[in-house]
Amino acid sequence: MSPLEVTTRPDGGRAVVRVRGKLDIACADDLRGHLNEARREHGDHLVLDLAALEFMDSGGLSVIVACYKAVTAAGGSLVLAAPRPIVRRALEITGLHRRIPVTQTLEDALAQPDPA
């Protein structure tokens, strides 16, 4: 069984992609596939719910960066919601928190203006 669980649900013109478990290089392609599927089914406005993500390495960070570049190039958006301290630290160390919006809670992410 994969250490990573990913679920997607629509919410107000965007897809909420919930990531649970451990995101490392061994399962980064699984997340990439889920994000691509979410974009196909729900469009280019995504919220990545990180509240249940226990660990993320550089493989996971690279998937997030690639997704951010793809959705913004298509006129969409990506918000990272509720990362745990260990995941938030990885975002801060790499400086991604300055490029990709990060919110304290999923509710904060969903309270942002509705996508056009």
PDB file of N, CA, C and O in Angstrom, residues 12-39:
ATOM      1  N   GLY A  12     -16.759  25.197  -5.263  1.00  0.00           N
ATOM      2  CA  GLY A  12     -16.857  26.583  -5.714  1.00  0.00           C
ATOM      3  C   GLY A  12     -15.973  26.951  -6.886  1.00  0.00           C
ATOM      4  O   GLY A  12     -15.319  27.981  -6.849  1.00  0.00           O
ATOM      5  N   GLY A  13     -15.911  26.129  -7.916  1.00  0.00           N
ATOM      6  CA  GLY A  13     -15.126  26.456  -9.096  1.00  0.00           C
ATOM      7  C   GLY A  13     -13.669  26.044  -9.012  1.00  0.00           C
ATOM      8  O   GLY A  13     -12.875  26.378  -9.886  1.00  0.00           O
ATOM      9  N   ARG A  14     -13.324  25.337  -7.966  1.00  0.00           N
ATOM     10  CA  ARG A  14     -11.943  24.847  -7.835  1.00  0.00           C
ATOM     11  C   ARG A  14     -11.981  23.407  -7.351  1.00  0.00           C
ATOM     12  O   ARG A  14     -13.002  22.924  -6.898  1.00  0.00           O
ATOM     13  N   ALA A  15     -10.863  22.747  -7.472  1.00  0.00           N
ATOM     14  CA  ALA A  15     -10.741  21.379  -6.961  1.00  0.00           C
ATOM     15  C   ALA A  15      -9.929  21.419  -5.680  1.00  0.00           C
ATOM     16  O   ALA A  15      -8.881  22.070  -5.621  1.00  0.00           O
ATOM     17  N   VAL A  16     -10.426  20.743  -4.653  1.00  0.00           N
ATOM     18  CA  VAL A  16      -9.685  20.582  -3.413  1.00  0.00           C
ATOM     19  C   VAL A  16      -9.053  19.200  -3.444  1.00  0.00           C
ATOM     20  O   VAL A  16      -9.758  18.187  -3.494  1.00  0.00           O
ATOM     21  N   VAL A  17      -7.728  19.174  -3.455  1.00  0.00           N
ATOM     22  CA  VAL A  17      -6.978  17.924  -3.514  1.00  0.00           C
ATOM     23  C   VAL A  17      -6.370  17.701  -2.130  1.00  0.00           C
ATOM     24  O   VAL A  17      -5.511  18.463  -1.694  1.00  0.00           O
ATOM     25  N   ARG A  18      -6.869  16.683  -1.441  1.00  0.00           N
ATOM     26  CA  ARG A  18      -6.402  16.389  -0.081  1.00  0.00           C
ATOM     27  C   ARG A  18      -5.300  15.341  -0.149  1.00  0.00           C
ATOM     28  O   ARG A  18      -5.487  14.271  -0.737  1.00  0.00           O
ATOM     29  N   VAL A  19      -4.164  15.668   0.462  1.00  0.00           N
ATOM     30  CA  VAL A  19      -3.008  14.784   0.449  1.00  0.00           C
ATOM     31  C   VAL A  19      -2.759  14.308   1.878  1.00  0.00           C
ATOM     32  O   VAL A  19      -2.647  15.116   2.795  1.00  0.00           O
ATOM     33  N   ARG A  20      -2.689  12.987   2.045  1.00  0.00           N
ATOM     34  CA  ARG A  20      -2.530  12.405   3.377  1.00  0.00           C
ATOM     35  C   ARG A  20      -1.380  11.406   3.371  1.00  0.00           C
ATOM     36  O   ARG A  20      -1.251  10.620   2.435  1.00  0.00           O
ATOM     37  N   GLY A  21      -0.542  11.440   4.407  1.00  0.00           N
ATOM     38  CA  GLY A  21       0.542  10.472   4.543  1.00  0.00           C
ATOM     39  C   GLY A  21       1.894  11.093   4.303  1.00  0.00           C
ATOM     40  O   GLY A  21       2.176  12.196   4.766  1.00  0.00           O
ATOM     41  N   LYS A  22       2.712  10.383   3.550  1.00  0.00           N
ATOM     42  CA  LYS A  22       4.086  10.805   3.296  1.00  0.00           C
ATOM     43  C   LYS A  22       4.293  10.956   1.794  1.00  0.00           C
ATOM     44  O   LYS A  22       4.037  10.031   1.034  1.00  0.00           O
ATOM     45  N   LEU A  23       4.787  12.125   1.421  1.00  0.00           N
ATOM     46  CA  LEU A  23       5.025  12.439   0.014  1.00  0.00           C
ATOM     47  C   LEU A  23       6.528  12.481  -0.217  1.00  0.00           C
ATOM     48  O   LEU A  23       7.201  13.418   0.185  1.00  0.00           O
ATOM     49  N   ASP A  24       7.029  11.414  -0.832  1.00  0.00           N
ATOM     50  CA  ASP A  24       8.455  11.365  -1.139  1.00  0.00           C
ATOM     51  C   ASP A  24       8.650  11.027  -2.607  1.00  0.00           C
ATOM     52  O   ASP A  24       7.689  10.879  -3.360  1.00  0.00           O
ATOM     53  N   ILE A  25       9.891  10.917  -3.001  1.00  0.00           N
ATOM     54  CA  ILE A  25      10.207  10.699  -4.409  1.00  0.00           C
ATOM     55  C   ILE A  25       9.571   9.409  -4.938  1.00  0.00           C
ATOM     56  O   ILE A  25       9.218   9.330  -6.110  1.00  0.00           O
ATOM     57  N   ALA A  26       9.372   8.427  -4.073  1.00  0.00           N
ATOM     58  CA  ALA A  26       8.800   7.151  -4.508  1.00  0.00           C
ATOM     59  C   ALA A  26       7.335   7.272  -4.920  1.00  0.00           C
ATOM     60  O   ALA A  26       6.862   6.494  -5.746  1.00  0.00           O
ATOM     61  N   CYS A  27       6.613   8.247  -4.382  1.00  0.00           N
ATOM     62  CA  CYS A  27       5.191   8.377  -4.718  1.00  0.00           C
ATOM     63  C   CYS A  27       4.855   9.737  -5.328  1.00  0.00           C
ATOM     64  O   CYS A  27       3.682  10.063  -5.515  1.00  0.00           O
ATOM     65  N   ALA A  28       5.860  10.518  -5.669  1.00  0.00           N
ATOM     66  CA  ALA A  28       5.624  11.837  -6.258  1.00  0.00           C
ATOM     67  C   ALA A  28       4.842  11.737  -7.568  1.00  0.00           C
ATOM     68  O   ALA A  28       3.967  12.562  -7.832  1.00  0.00           O
ATOM     69  N   ASP A  29       5.119  10.715  -8.367  1.00  0.00           N
ATOM     70  CA  ASP A  29       4.386  10.553  -9.626  1.00  0.00           C
ATOM     71  C   ASP A  29       2.907  10.254  -9.392  1.00  0.00           C
ATOM     72  O   ASP A  29       2.057  10.621 -10.203  1.00  0.00           O
ATOM     73  N   ASP A  30       2.581   9.599  -8.264  1.00  0.00           N
ATOM     74  CA  ASP A  30       1.174   9.370  -7.926  1.00  0.00           C
ATOM     75  C   ASP A  30       0.459  10.707  -7.744  1.00  0.00           C
ATOM     76  O   ASP A  30      -0.639  10.906  -8.266  1.00  0.00           O
ATOM     77  N   LEU A  31       1.087  11.619  -7.001  1.00  0.00           N
ATOM     78  CA  LEU A  31       0.477  12.928  -6.795  1.00  0.00           C
ATOM     79  C   LEU A  31       0.373  13.679  -8.115  1.00  0.00           C
ATOM     80  O   LEU A  31      -0.660  14.296  -8.400  1.00  0.00           O
ATOM     81  N   ARG A  32       1.408  13.616  -8.925  1.00  0.00           N
ATOM     82  CA  ARG A  32       1.381  14.278 -10.235  1.00  0.00           C
ATOM     83  C   ARG A  32       0.173  13.804 -11.049  1.00  0.00           C
ATOM     84  O   ARG A  32      -0.555  14.604 -11.637  1.00  0.00           O
ATOM     85  N   GLY A  33      -0.060  12.508 -11.064  1.00  0.00           N
ATOM     86  CA  GLY A  33      -1.196  11.944 -11.788  1.00  0.00           C
ATOM     87  C   GLY A  33      -2.526  12.433 -11.237  1.00  0.00           C
ATOM     88  O   GLY A  33      -3.433  12.786 -11.997  1.00  0.00           O
ATOM     89  N   HIS A  34      -2.652  12.484  -9.914  1.00  0.00           N
ATOM     90  CA  HIS A  34      -3.887  12.973  -9.294  1.00  0.00           C
ATOM     91  C   HIS A  34      -4.129  14.447  -9.615  1.00  0.00           C
ATOM     92  O   HIS A  34      -5.266  14.856  -9.874  1.00  0.00           O
ATOM     93  N   LEU A  35      -3.076  15.247  -9.585  1.00  0.00           N
ATOM     94  CA  LEU A  35      -3.223  16.673  -9.896  1.00  0.00           C
ATOM     95  C   LEU A  35      -3.623  16.874 -11.356  1.00  0.00           C
ATOM     96  O   LEU A  35      -4.477  17.712 -11.655  1.00  0.00           O
ATOM     97  N   ASN A  36      -3.016  16.115 -12.249  1.00  0.00           N
ATOM     98  CA  ASN A  36      -3.388  16.214 -13.667  1.00  0.00           C
ATOM     99  C   ASN A  36      -4.844  15.805 -13.880  1.00  0.00           C
ATOM    100  O   ASN A  36      -5.572  16.449 -14.642  1.00  0.00           O
ATOM    101  N   GLU A  37      -5.274  14.760 -13.197  1.00  0.00           N
ATOM    102  CA  GLU A  37      -6.663  14.323 -13.300  1.00  0.00           C
ATOM    103  C   GLU A  37      -7.611  15.381 -12.728  1.00  0.00           C
ATOM    104  O   GLU A  37      -8.665  15.662 -13.310  1.00  0.00           O
ATOM    105  N   ALA A  38      -7.243  15.981 -11.617  1.00  0.00           N
ATOM    106  CA  ALA A  38      -8.068  17.042 -11.015  1.00  0.00           C
ATOM    107  C   ALA A  38      -8.213  18.212 -11.980  1.00  0.00           C
ATOM    108  O   ALA A  38      -9.306  18.777 -12.131  1.00  0.00           O
ATOM    109  N   ARG A  39      -7.144  18.561 -12.669  1.00  0.00           N
ATOM    110  CA  ARG A  39      -7.203  19.661 -13.646  1.00  0.00           C
ATOM    111  C   ARG A  39      -8.107  19.300 -14.816  1.00  0.00           C
ATOM    112  O   ARG A  39      -8.885  20.136 -15.280  1.00  0.00           O
TER     113      ARG A  39
END
